[in-house]
Amino acid sequence: MILGELHRLSDLEFNYSTCGCQLRKSCGLPCACVLSAYLNSGEDIPLDSIDIFWRTLDVSWSTPLENEDIQCDDELHIFKEKFKKQSNAGKKSFLRKLADIFNPSTNLIKEPAVKKNTRGRPSLKKQKKKKCVDPKNQDPGLQDVIGDGNCGFRSVAVALGLSEDQWPRIRSDLVRELDVNQQKYKYIFGTTDYKKIYKTVQLAGKWMEMPNTGLIIASAYNRVVISLANGGNVGGCTTIFPLWSSPPQSEPHGTIVIAHVNDNHYIKATLREGCPLPMTHPLWITYKSDIASAWEDPYVSRQEEFREYYFRIPETFDLSK
């Protein structure tokens, strides 16, 4: 699978923004855009960028268990020891996992929604009706901003407690971050993609390019950035930490949550406490400074919960018995 991604890099039409990151999101293996960064830097693929499923895969023959008295005392002891070491959010995450085992009907996995027919031009009557939304019915965890090409930067401003009209300040801060750490970012993104990101940040009306701009946002404001999306050119869901600084002693850390909706707009989102979090951005895993390594630690259990929900292997049942 990785070889197939390397072949994609040799395609003259391939560029970083159209990678899609499908291999990384579905299998936990480096996709073409990540492999490109490794090739440019001349380093080997780090083990941390490979999902633990592949690193612990055992293909040896197993011995069938017959009439064995299976106990769980050791496992429960390990669970209790790990539970004691967790933060309050981590403990809630552990307890939710137990609840899912005892009562599967309460878990977060829901039946996928049926895709509506989108063929044909919608009538003007339907369009007008769609715009009339009762504010009481809107999700309180979502905050919309003006969609003028600056919506991503407006969303960051709102997440920082500012007015969305202060988006020029956000652009200015990110340009300063790119200038101060120019050589580092060129090493991470490559010169071509650095210039591309710089342009989208500097020029008003240019769309924010996520999730890579998230690395710059996190580092500029010393916040955890969570990018939510359905995939495609925006790279799917990922969690991003500051690259150059050590985390503050207090928890929880400040977060900036940006959601890409309708394939053409960014909004500010708020996540419930202790909810599962998407996996860490692979470029942060590869290029973070030593003092920044501890940022990820408090979120590992929540990311494992995310992995279990969205990357679990479907169970099969023999209906002939």
C-alpha atoms as a PDB file:
ATOM      1  CA  MET A   1       0.000   0.000   0.000  1.00  0.00           C
ATOM      2  CA  ILE A   2       2.835   2.388   0.813  1.00  0.00           C
ATOM      3  CA  LEU A   3       4.474   1.480  -2.506  1.00  0.00           C
ATOM      4  CA  GLY A   4       1.283   2.529  -4.257  1.00  0.00           C
ATOM      5  CA  GLU A   5       1.473   5.945  -2.570  1.00  0.00           C
ATOM      6  CA  LEU A   6       5.095   6.299  -3.700  1.00  0.00           C
ATOM      7  CA  HIS A   7       3.977   5.604  -7.268  1.00  0.00           C
ATOM      8  CA  ARG A   8       1.449   8.435  -6.906  1.00  0.00           C
ATOM      9  CA  LEU A   9       4.326  10.829  -6.179  1.00  0.00           C
ATOM     10  CA  SER A  10       5.844  10.042  -9.573  1.00  0.00           C
ATOM     11  CA  ASP A  11       2.649  11.198 -11.289  1.00  0.00           C
ATOM     12  CA  LEU A  12       3.279  14.582 -12.873  1.00  0.00           C
ATOM     13  CA  GLU A  13      -0.282  15.703 -12.009  1.00  0.00           C
ATOM     14  CA  PHE A  14       0.088  14.955  -8.290  1.00  0.00           C
ATOM     15  CA  ASN A  15       0.308  17.863  -5.888  1.00  0.00           C
ATOM     16  CA  TYR A  16       0.232  18.094  -2.107  1.00  0.00           C
ATOM     17  CA  SER A  17      -3.218  19.664  -1.830  1.00  0.00           C
ATOM     18  CA  THR A  18      -4.980  16.857  -3.744  1.00  0.00           C
ATOM     19  CA  CYS A  19      -3.535  13.949  -1.766  1.00  0.00           C
ATOM     20  CA  GLY A  20      -6.750  13.140   0.083  1.00  0.00           C
ATOM     21  CA  CYS A  21      -4.804  11.248   2.799  1.00  0.00           C
ATOM     22  CA  GLN A  22      -7.045   8.194   2.391  1.00  0.00           C
ATOM     23  CA  LEU A  23      -4.352   5.644   3.298  1.00  0.00           C
ATOM     24  CA  ARG A  24      -3.487   7.537   6.502  1.00  0.00           C
ATOM     25  CA  LYS A  25      -7.129   7.929   7.557  1.00  0.00           C
ATOM     26  CA  SER A  26      -8.296   4.406   6.729  1.00  0.00           C
ATOM     27  CA  CYS A  27      -5.226   2.263   7.465  1.00  0.00           C
ATOM     28  CA  GLY A  28      -2.964   4.395   9.658  1.00  0.00           C
ATOM     29  CA  LEU A  29      -0.108   4.311   7.111  1.00  0.00           C
ATOM     30  CA  PRO A  30       1.763   7.306   5.618  1.00  0.00           C
ATOM     31  CA  CYS A  31      -0.022   8.715   2.580  1.00  0.00           C
ATOM     32  CA  ALA A  32       1.572  10.362  -0.459  1.00  0.00           C
ATOM     33  CA  CYS A  33       1.831  13.877   1.016  1.00  0.00           C
ATOM     34  CA  VAL A  34       3.505  12.584   4.183  1.00  0.00           C
ATOM     35  CA  LEU A  35       5.866  10.356   2.203  1.00  0.00           C
ATOM     36  CA  SER A  36       6.776  13.383   0.107  1.00  0.00           C
ATOM     37  CA  ALA A  37       7.914  15.201   3.269  1.00  0.00           C
ATOM     38  CA  TYR A  38      10.066  12.226   4.276  1.00  0.00           C
ATOM     39  CA  LEU A  39      11.632  12.006   0.811  1.00  0.00           C
ATOM     40  CA  ASN A  40      12.399  15.735   0.773  1.00  0.00           C
ATOM     41  CA  SER A  41      14.085  15.512   4.164  1.00  0.00           C
ATOM     42  CA  GLY A  42      15.997  12.325   3.256  1.00  0.00           C
ATOM     43  CA  GLU A  43      14.941  10.496   6.414  1.00  0.00           C
ATOM     44  CA  ASP A  44      13.385   7.068   6.906  1.00  0.00           C
ATOM     45  CA  ILE A  45       9.720   6.579   7.745  1.00  0.00           C
ATOM     46  CA  PRO A  46       9.529   6.851  11.570  1.00  0.00           C
ATOM     47  CA  LEU A  47       7.741   4.077  13.419  1.00  0.00           C
ATOM     48  CA  ASP A  48       5.554   6.630  15.205  1.00  0.00           C
ATOM     49  CA  SER A  49       3.866   7.433  11.881  1.00  0.00           C
ATOM     50  CA  ILE A  50       2.761   3.784  11.490  1.00  0.00           C
ATOM     51  CA  ASP A  51      -0.449   2.743  13.239  1.00  0.00           C
ATOM     52  CA  ILE A  52       0.146   0.450  16.207  1.00  0.00           C
ATOM     53  CA  PHE A  53      -1.973  -2.206  14.466  1.00  0.00           C
ATOM     54  CA  TRP A  54       0.811  -2.777  11.908  1.00  0.00           C
ATOM     55  CA  ARG A  55       3.600  -2.549  14.489  1.00  0.00           C
ATOM     56  CA  THR A  56       2.066  -5.242  16.687  1.00  0.00           C
ATOM     57  CA  LEU A  57       0.688  -7.470  13.939  1.00  0.00           C
ATOM     58  CA  ASP A  58       1.433 -11.130  14.735  1.00  0.00           C
ATOM     59  CA  VAL A  59       1.083 -13.582  11.843  1.00  0.00           C
ATOM     60  CA  SER A  60       2.321 -16.638  13.741  1.00  0.00           C
ATOM     61  CA  TRP A  61       0.123 -19.673  14.204  1.00  0.00           C
ATOM     62  CA  SER A  62      -2.072 -19.491  17.270  1.00  0.00           C
ATOM     63  CA  THR A  63      -2.801 -22.337  19.649  1.00  0.00           C
ATOM     64  CA  PRO A  64      -6.517 -23.054  20.080  1.00  0.00           C
ATOM     65  CA  LEU A  65      -7.831 -22.680  23.610  1.00  0.00           C
ATOM     66  CA  GLU A  66      -9.894 -25.649  24.728  1.00  0.00           C
ATOM     67  CA  ASN A  67     -11.672 -25.947  28.056  1.00  0.00           C
ATOM     68  CA  GLU A  68      -9.555 -23.161  29.521  1.00  0.00           C
ATOM     69  CA  ASP A  69     -10.764 -21.406  32.641  1.00  0.00           C
ATOM     70  CA  ILE A  70     -10.522 -17.795  31.462  1.00  0.00           C
ATOM     71  CA  GLN A  71     -10.091 -15.181  34.183  1.00  0.00           C
ATOM     72  CA  CYS A  72      -9.957 -11.379  34.058  1.00  0.00           C
ATOM     73  CA  ASP A  73      -8.361 -10.503  37.408  1.00  0.00           C
ATOM     74  CA  ASP A  74      -5.007  -9.478  35.895  1.00  0.00           C
ATOM     75  CA  GLU A  75      -6.653  -7.361  33.208  1.00  0.00           C
ATOM     76  CA  LEU A  76      -8.907  -5.638  35.736  1.00  0.00           C
ATOM     77  CA  HIS A  77      -5.902  -4.860  37.928  1.00  0.00           C
ATOM     78  CA  ILE A  78      -4.071  -3.306  34.962  1.00  0.00           C
ATOM     79  CA  PHE A  79      -7.195  -1.323  34.084  1.00  0.00           C
ATOM     80  CA  LYS A  80      -7.463   0.047  37.637  1.00  0.00           C
ATOM     81  CA  GLU A  81      -3.793   1.041  37.706  1.00  0.00           C
ATOM     82  CA  LYS A  82      -4.044   2.876  34.386  1.00  0.00           C
ATOM     83  CA  PHE A  83      -7.357   4.427  35.425  1.00  0.00           C
ATOM     84  CA  LYS A  84      -5.761   5.976  38.528  1.00  0.00           C
ATOM     85  CA  LYS A  85      -3.070   7.673  36.404  1.00  0.00           C
ATOM     86  CA  GLN A  86      -5.551   9.388  34.062  1.00  0.00           C
ATOM     87  CA  SER A  87      -6.778  12.965  34.224  1.00  0.00           C
ATOM     88  CA  ASN A  88     -10.482  13.519  34.915  1.00  0.00           C
ATOM     89  CA  ALA A  89     -11.179  13.615  31.180  1.00  0.00           C
ATOM     90  CA  GLY A  90      -9.198  10.404  30.702  1.00  0.00           C
ATOM     91  CA  LYS A  91     -11.127   8.664  33.496  1.00  0.00           C
ATOM     92  CA  LYS A  92     -14.410   9.630  31.852  1.00  0.00           C
ATOM     93  CA  SER A  93     -13.109   8.195  28.581  1.00  0.00           C
ATOM     94  CA  PHE A  94     -12.190   4.903  30.272  1.00  0.00           C
ATOM     95  CA  LEU A  95     -15.620   4.649  31.923  1.00  0.00           C
ATOM     96  CA  ARG A  96     -17.394   5.292  28.618  1.00  0.00           C
ATOM     97  CA  LYS A  97     -15.508   2.363  27.100  1.00  0.00           C
ATOM     98  CA  LEU A  98     -16.707   0.098  29.904  1.00  0.00           C
ATOM     99  CA  ALA A  99     -20.263   1.360  29.438  1.00  0.00           C
ATOM    100  CA  ASP A 100     -20.078   0.509  25.727  1.00  0.00           C
ATOM    101  CA  ILE A 101     -19.069  -3.064  26.593  1.00  0.00           C
ATOM    102  CA  PHE A 102     -21.860  -3.590  29.129  1.00  0.00           C
ATOM    103  CA  ASN A 103     -24.492  -1.711  27.155  1.00  0.00           C
ATOM    104  CA  PRO A 104     -23.591  -1.541  23.432  1.00  0.00           C
ATOM    105  CA  SER A 105     -26.815   0.292  22.603  1.00  0.00           C
ATOM    106  CA  THR A 106     -25.463   3.452  24.254  1.00  0.00           C
ATOM    107  CA  ASN A 107     -22.293   3.846  22.180  1.00  0.00           C
ATOM    108  CA  LEU A 108     -21.661   6.703  19.773  1.00  0.00           C
ATOM    109  CA  ILE A 109     -21.762   4.643  16.577  1.00  0.00           C
ATOM    110  CA  LYS A 110     -24.907   5.481  14.654  1.00  0.00           C
ATOM    111  CA  GLU A 111     -26.468   4.102  11.520  1.00  0.00           C
ATOM    112  CA  PRO A 112     -25.258   6.127   8.515  1.00  0.00           C
ATOM    113  CA  ALA A 113     -27.715   8.620   7.141  1.00  0.00           C
ATOM    114  CA  VAL A 114     -29.312   7.873   3.775  1.00  0.00           C
ATOM    115  CA  LYS A 115     -27.895  10.121   1.087  1.00  0.00           C
ATOM    116  CA  LYS A 116     -30.547  12.341  -0.397  1.00  0.00           C
ATOM    117  CA  ASN A 117     -31.018  12.742  -4.121  1.00  0.00           C
ATOM    118  CA  THR A 118     -29.030  15.825  -5.160  1.00  0.00           C
ATOM    119  CA  ARG A 119     -29.732  15.662  -8.897  1.00  0.00           C
ATOM    120  CA  GLY A 120     -31.325  18.624 -10.545  1.00  0.00           C
ATOM    121  CA  ARG A 121     -31.533  22.255  -9.571  1.00  0.00           C
ATOM    122  CA  PRO A 122     -33.465  22.880  -6.333  1.00  0.00           C
ATOM    123  CA  SER A 123     -36.509  25.099  -6.646  1.00  0.00           C
ATOM    124  CA  LEU A 124     -36.355  28.683  -5.415  1.00  0.00           C
ATOM    125  CA  LYS A 125     -39.149  27.854  -2.983  1.00  0.00           C
ATOM    126  CA  LYS A 126     -36.997  25.173  -1.359  1.00  0.00           C
ATOM    127  CA  GLN A 127     -33.971  27.473  -1.247  1.00  0.00           C
ATOM    128  CA  LYS A 128     -35.915  30.205   0.527  1.00  0.00           C
ATOM    129  CA  LYS A 129     -37.320  27.718   2.978  1.00  0.00           C
ATOM    130  CA  LYS A 130     -33.833  26.408   3.736  1.00  0.00           C
ATOM    131  CA  LYS A 131     -32.552  29.855   4.706  1.00  0.00           C
ATOM    132  CA  CYS A 132     -35.244  30.320   7.351  1.00  0.00           C
ATOM    133  CA  VAL A 133     -33.595  28.539  10.271  1.00  0.00           C
ATOM    134  CA  ASP A 134     -34.863  29.015  13.800  1.00  0.00           C
ATOM    135  CA  PRO A 135     -31.820  30.000  15.943  1.00  0.00           C
ATOM    136  CA  LYS A 136     -33.249  27.872  18.772  1.00  0.00           C
ATOM    137  CA  ASN A 137     -32.722  24.760  16.622  1.00  0.00           C
ATOM    138  CA  GLN A 138     -29.084  25.473  15.810  1.00  0.00           C
ATOM    139  CA  ASP A 139     -26.386  23.400  17.473  1.00  0.00           C
ATOM    140  CA  PRO A 140     -24.975  25.505  20.334  1.00  0.00           C
ATOM    141  CA  GLY A 141     -21.569  23.910  19.752  1.00  0.00           C
ATOM    142  CA  LEU A 142     -21.281  25.499  16.301  1.00  0.00           C
ATOM    143  CA  GLN A 143     -20.773  29.170  15.515  1.00  0.00           C
ATOM    144  CA  ASP A 144     -21.073  30.349  11.937  1.00  0.00           C
ATOM    145  CA  VAL A 145     -19.038  33.206  10.454  1.00  0.00           C
ATOM    146  CA  ILE A 146     -19.255  35.251   7.277  1.00  0.00           C
ATOM    147  CA  GLY A 147     -18.273  33.236   4.191  1.00  0.00           C
ATOM    148  CA  ASP A 148     -16.123  35.682   2.260  1.00  0.00           C
ATOM    149  CA  GLY A 149     -12.937  33.667   1.717  1.00  0.00           C
ATOM    150  CA  ASN A 150     -11.673  34.669   5.155  1.00  0.00           C
ATOM    151  CA  CYS A 151     -13.993  32.296   7.059  1.00  0.00           C
ATOM    152  CA  GLY A 152     -11.165  30.089   8.354  1.00  0.00           C
ATOM    153  CA  PHE A 153      -9.374  33.073   9.872  1.00  0.00           C
ATOM    154  CA  ARG A 154     -12.662  34.462  11.193  1.00  0.00           C
ATOM    155  CA  SER A 155     -13.268  31.118  12.937  1.00  0.00           C
ATOM    156  CA  VAL A 156      -9.831  31.261  14.575  1.00  0.00           C
ATOM    157  CA  ALA A 157     -10.540  34.791  15.812  1.00  0.00           C
ATOM    158  CA  VAL A 158     -13.831  33.668  17.383  1.00  0.00           C
ATOM    159  CA  ALA A 159     -12.136  30.633  18.980  1.00  0.00           C
ATOM    160  CA  LEU A 160      -9.625  33.017  20.605  1.00  0.00           C
ATOM    161  CA  GLY A 161     -12.435  35.106  22.086  1.00  0.00           C
ATOM    162  CA  LEU A 162     -12.117  37.914  19.529  1.00  0.00           C
ATOM    163  CA  SER A 163     -14.629  39.358  17.107  1.00  0.00           C
ATOM    164  CA  GLU A 164     -14.701  37.594  13.746  1.00  0.00           C
ATOM    165  CA  ASP A 165     -13.995  40.987  12.157  1.00  0.00           C
ATOM    166  CA  GLN A 166     -10.469  40.761  13.575  1.00  0.00           C
ATOM    167  CA  TRP A 167      -9.510  38.159  10.952  1.00  0.00           C
ATOM    168  CA  PRO A 168      -6.822  40.542   9.520  1.00  0.00           C
ATOM    169  CA  ARG A 169      -5.040  40.309  12.888  1.00  0.00           C
ATOM    170  CA  ILE A 170      -5.072  36.495  12.637  1.00  0.00           C
ATOM    171  CA  ARG A 171      -3.550  36.619   9.155  1.00  0.00           C
ATOM    172  CA  SER A 172      -0.897  39.055  10.392  1.00  0.00           C
ATOM    173  CA  ASP A 173      -0.016  36.817  13.368  1.00  0.00           C
ATOM    174  CA  LEU A 174       0.348  33.749  11.146  1.00  0.00           C
ATOM    175  CA  VAL A 175       2.502  35.617   8.617  1.00  0.00           C
ATOM    176  CA  ARG A 176       4.765  36.655  11.497  1.00  0.00           C
ATOM    177  CA  GLU A 177       4.989  33.016  12.662  1.00  0.00           C
ATOM    178  CA  LEU A 178       5.937  31.901   9.140  1.00  0.00           C
ATOM    179  CA  ASP A 179       8.573  34.645   8.857  1.00  0.00           C
ATOM    180  CA  VAL A 180      10.165  33.975  12.251  1.00  0.00           C
ATOM    181  CA  ASN A 181      10.430  30.214  11.640  1.00  0.00           C
ATOM    182  CA  GLN A 182      10.841  30.369   7.884  1.00  0.00           C
ATOM    183  CA  GLN A 183      13.632  27.797   7.534  1.00  0.00           C
ATOM    184  CA  LYS A 184      11.893  25.339   9.851  1.00  0.00           C
ATOM    185  CA  TYR A 185       8.611  25.514   7.951  1.00  0.00           C
ATOM    186  CA  LYS A 186      10.381  25.199   4.600  1.00  0.00           C
ATOM    187  CA  TYR A 187      12.012  22.043   5.931  1.00  0.00           C
ATOM    188  CA  ILE A 188       8.629  20.692   7.066  1.00  0.00           C
ATOM    189  CA  PHE A 189       6.505  21.610   4.043  1.00  0.00           C
ATOM    190  CA  GLY A 190       9.134  21.927   1.337  1.00  0.00           C
ATOM    191  CA  THR A 191       9.832  25.274  -0.349  1.00  0.00           C
ATOM    192  CA  THR A 192       6.995  25.008  -2.886  1.00  0.00           C
ATOM    193  CA  ASP A 193       4.268  24.210  -0.370  1.00  0.00           C
ATOM    194  CA  TYR A 194       5.681  26.769   2.085  1.00  0.00           C
ATOM    195  CA  LYS A 195       5.214  29.501  -0.535  1.00  0.00           C
ATOM    196  CA  LYS A 196       1.715  28.243  -1.287  1.00  0.00           C
ATOM    197  CA  ILE A 197       0.668  28.285   2.373  1.00  0.00           C
ATOM    198  CA  TYR A 198       2.324  31.691   2.893  1.00  0.00           C
ATOM    199  CA  LYS A 199       0.260  33.091   0.022  1.00  0.00           C
ATOM    200  CA  THR A 200      -3.036  31.720   1.384  1.00  0.00           C
ATOM    201  CA  VAL A 201      -2.246  33.231   4.793  1.00  0.00           C
ATOM    202  CA  GLN A 202      -0.999  36.603   3.570  1.00  0.00           C
ATOM    203  CA  LEU A 203      -3.606  37.531   0.946  1.00  0.00           C
ATOM    204  CA  ALA A 204      -7.108  38.547   2.051  1.00  0.00           C
ATOM    205  CA  GLY A 205      -9.839  36.417   0.524  1.00  0.00           C
ATOM    206  CA  LYS A 206      -7.592  33.381   0.078  1.00  0.00           C
ATOM    207  CA  TRP A 207      -9.022  30.260   1.650  1.00  0.00           C
ATOM    208  CA  MET A 208      -7.246  28.725   4.603  1.00  0.00           C
ATOM    209  CA  GLU A 209      -5.501  25.473   3.665  1.00  0.00           C
ATOM    210  CA  MET A 210      -6.149  22.898   6.361  1.00  0.00           C
ATOM    211  CA  PRO A 211      -4.920  20.864   8.083  1.00  0.00           C
ATOM    212  CA  ASN A 212      -1.354  22.123   7.449  1.00  0.00           C
ATOM    213  CA  THR A 213      -2.128  25.723   8.381  1.00  0.00           C
ATOM    214  CA  GLY A 214      -3.202  24.230  11.708  1.00  0.00           C
ATOM    215  CA  LEU A 215       0.474  23.623  12.523  1.00  0.00           C
ATOM    216  CA  ILE A 216       1.106  27.352  12.146  1.00  0.00           C
ATOM    217  CA  ILE A 217      -1.991  28.328  14.152  1.00  0.00           C
ATOM    218  CA  ALA A 218      -1.113  25.958  17.010  1.00  0.00           C
ATOM    219  CA  SER A 219       2.472  27.216  17.156  1.00  0.00           C
ATOM    220  CA  ALA A 220       1.556  30.916  16.882  1.00  0.00           C
ATOM    221  CA  TYR A 221      -1.021  30.846  19.704  1.00  0.00           C
ATOM    222  CA  ASN A 222       0.322  27.939  21.787  1.00  0.00           C
ATOM    223  CA  ARG A 223      -3.044  26.175  21.500  1.00  0.00           C
ATOM    224  CA  VAL A 224      -4.225  22.712  20.507  1.00  0.00           C
ATOM    225  CA  VAL A 225      -5.915  22.916  17.098  1.00  0.00           C
ATOM    226  CA  ILE A 226      -8.545  20.353  16.105  1.00  0.00           C
ATOM    227  CA  SER A 227      -9.451  20.254  12.424  1.00  0.00           C
ATOM    228  CA  LEU A 228     -12.775  18.603  11.578  1.00  0.00           C
ATOM    229  CA  ALA A 229     -13.741  17.732   8.010  1.00  0.00           C
ATOM    230  CA  ASN A 230     -15.173  14.988   5.833  1.00  0.00           C
ATOM    231  CA  GLY A 231     -11.910  14.371   3.984  1.00  0.00           C
ATOM    232  CA  GLY A 232     -10.934  15.314   0.427  1.00  0.00           C
ATOM    233  CA  ASN A 233      -8.524  18.176  -0.156  1.00  0.00           C
ATOM    234  CA  VAL A 234      -8.817  19.495   3.396  1.00  0.00           C
ATOM    235  CA  GLY A 235      -7.245  16.330   4.781  1.00  0.00           C
ATOM    236  CA  GLY A 236      -9.941  14.958   7.085  1.00  0.00           C
ATOM    237  CA  CYS A 237     -10.000  15.164  10.880  1.00  0.00           C
ATOM    238  CA  THR A 238      -6.774  15.616  12.828  1.00  0.00           C
ATOM    239  CA  THR A 239      -5.416  17.005  16.103  1.00  0.00           C
ATOM    240  CA  ILE A 240      -2.507  19.449  15.924  1.00  0.00           C
ATOM    241  CA  PHE A 241      -0.169  20.602  18.687  1.00  0.00           C
ATOM    242  CA  PRO A 242       2.397  23.464  18.858  1.00  0.00           C
ATOM    243  CA  LEU A 243       5.711  22.559  17.229  1.00  0.00           C
ATOM    244  CA  TRP A 244       8.214  24.622  19.216  1.00  0.00           C
ATOM    245  CA  SER A 245       6.997  25.104  22.804  1.00  0.00           C
ATOM    246  CA  SER A 246       6.457  22.970  25.896  1.00  0.00           C
ATOM    247  CA  PRO A 247       2.869  22.591  27.171  1.00  0.00           C
ATOM    248  CA  PRO A 248       1.673  24.645  30.151  1.00  0.00           C
ATOM    249  CA  GLN A 249       1.402  22.862  33.484  1.00  0.00           C
ATOM    250  CA  SER A 250      -2.321  23.508  33.821  1.00  0.00           C
ATOM    251  CA  GLU A 251      -4.949  21.343  32.152  1.00  0.00           C
ATOM    252  CA  PRO A 252      -7.047  21.443  30.081  1.00  0.00           C
ATOM    253  CA  HIS A 253      -5.072  23.279  27.415  1.00  0.00           C
ATOM    254  CA  GLY A 254      -6.664  25.979  25.293  1.00  0.00           C
ATOM    255  CA  THR A 255      -8.152  24.601  22.076  1.00  0.00           C
ATOM    256  CA  ILE A 256      -9.155  25.966  18.695  1.00  0.00           C
ATOM    257  CA  VAL A 257     -11.703  23.780  16.889  1.00  0.00           C
ATOM    258  CA  ILE A 258     -12.359  24.512  13.216  1.00  0.00           C
ATOM    259  CA  ALA A 259     -14.888  22.542  11.162  1.00  0.00           C
ATOM    260  CA  HIS A 260     -14.990  22.444   7.360  1.00  0.00           C
ATOM    261  CA  VAL A 261     -18.633  22.127   6.260  1.00  0.00           C
ATOM    262  CA  ASN A 262     -20.456  21.800   2.930  1.00  0.00           C
ATOM    263  CA  ASP A 263     -17.051  21.404   1.228  1.00  0.00           C
ATOM    264  CA  ASN A 264     -16.749  25.199   0.995  1.00  0.00           C
ATOM    265  CA  HIS A 265     -16.899  26.890   4.403  1.00  0.00           C
ATOM    266  CA  TYR A 266     -15.160  26.978   7.789  1.00  0.00           C
ATOM    267  CA  ILE A 267     -16.957  27.519  11.104  1.00  0.00           C
ATOM    268  CA  LYS A 268     -15.922  27.563  14.753  1.00  0.00           C
ATOM    269  CA  ALA A 269     -16.923  24.496  16.783  1.00  0.00           C
ATOM    270  CA  THR A 270     -16.938  23.541  20.461  1.00  0.00           C
ATOM    271  CA  LEU A 271     -16.442  19.915  21.559  1.00  0.00           C
ATOM    272  CA  ARG A 272     -17.941  18.390  24.678  1.00  0.00           C
ATOM    273  CA  GLU A 273     -15.539  17.678  27.531  1.00  0.00           C
ATOM    274  CA  GLY A 274     -13.692  14.373  27.271  1.00  0.00           C
ATOM    275  CA  CYS A 275     -14.996  13.480  23.799  1.00  0.00           C
ATOM    276  CA  PRO A 276     -12.871  11.313  21.446  1.00  0.00           C
ATOM    277  CA  LEU A 277     -10.263  13.284  19.476  1.00  0.00           C
ATOM    278  CA  PRO A 278      -8.891  12.574  15.986  1.00  0.00           C
ATOM    279  CA  MET A 279      -5.374  11.286  15.478  1.00  0.00           C
ATOM    280  CA  THR A 280      -2.324  13.572  15.600  1.00  0.00           C
ATOM    281  CA  HIS A 281      -1.147  15.328  12.423  1.00  0.00           C
ATOM    282  CA  PRO A 282       1.682  13.180  10.952  1.00  0.00           C
ATOM    283  CA  LEU A 283       3.887  16.208  10.257  1.00  0.00           C
ATOM    284  CA  TRP A 284       3.747  17.160  13.943  1.00  0.00           C
ATOM    285  CA  ILE A 285       4.756  13.610  14.895  1.00  0.00           C
ATOM    286  CA  THR A 286       7.753  13.809  12.564  1.00  0.00           C
ATOM    287  CA  TYR A 287       8.977  17.390  13.059  1.00  0.00           C
ATOM    288  CA  LYS A 288       7.996  18.424  16.594  1.00  0.00           C
ATOM    289  CA  SER A 289      10.800  19.771  18.798  1.00  0.00           C
ATOM    290  CA  ASP A 290      11.873  17.748  21.835  1.00  0.00           C
ATOM    291  CA  ILE A 291      10.283  20.158  24.310  1.00  0.00           C
ATOM    292  CA  ALA A 292       6.942  19.952  22.448  1.00  0.00           C
ATOM    293  CA  SER A 293       6.651  16.161  22.737  1.00  0.00           C
ATOM    294  CA  ALA A 294       4.637  16.264  25.965  1.00  0.00           C
ATOM    295  CA  TRP A 295       1.722  18.140  24.356  1.00  0.00           C
ATOM    296  CA  GLU A 296       0.198  14.907  23.088  1.00  0.00           C
ATOM    297  CA  ASP A 297       0.310  12.942  26.372  1.00  0.00           C
ATOM    298  CA  PRO A 298      -2.989  14.108  27.971  1.00  0.00           C
ATOM    299  CA  TYR A 299      -4.914  13.310  24.785  1.00  0.00           C
ATOM    300  CA  VAL A 300      -3.700   9.782  24.013  1.00  0.00           C
ATOM    301  CA  SER A 301      -6.609   7.988  25.701  1.00  0.00           C
ATOM    302  CA  ARG A 302      -9.169  10.144  23.869  1.00  0.00           C
ATOM    303  CA  GLN A 303      -7.419   9.496  20.560  1.00  0.00           C
ATOM    304  CA  GLU A 304      -7.426   5.754  21.247  1.00  0.00           C
ATOM    305  CA  GLU A 305     -11.167   5.989  21.796  1.00  0.00           C
ATOM    306  CA  PHE A 306     -11.512   7.793  18.452  1.00  0.00           C
ATOM    307  CA  ARG A 307      -9.454   5.066  16.783  1.00  0.00           C
ATOM    308  CA  GLU A 308     -11.648   2.331  18.274  1.00  0.00           C
ATOM    309  CA  TYR A 309     -14.830   3.975  17.042  1.00  0.00           C
ATOM    310  CA  TYR A 310     -13.761   4.873  13.536  1.00  0.00           C
ATOM    311  CA  PHE A 311     -11.091   2.325  12.631  1.00  0.00           C
ATOM    312  CA  ARG A 312     -12.476  -0.816  14.275  1.00  0.00           C
ATOM    313  CA  ILE A 313     -12.557  -4.035  12.251  1.00  0.00           C
ATOM    314  CA  PRO A 314     -16.188  -5.142  11.653  1.00  0.00           C
ATOM    315  CA  GLU A 315     -17.223  -8.320  13.447  1.00  0.00           C
ATOM    316  CA  THR A 316     -18.427 -11.292  11.389  1.00  0.00           C
ATOM    317  CA  PHE A 317     -21.008 -13.839  12.454  1.00  0.00           C
ATOM    318  CA  ASP A 318     -21.713 -17.323  11.114  1.00  0.00           C
ATOM    319  CA  LEU A 319     -25.472 -17.363  10.494  1.00  0.00           C
ATOM    320  CA  SER A 320     -25.452 -21.024   9.470  1.00  0.00           C
ATOM    321  CA  LYS A 321     -25.058 -22.193  13.075  1.00  0.00           C
END
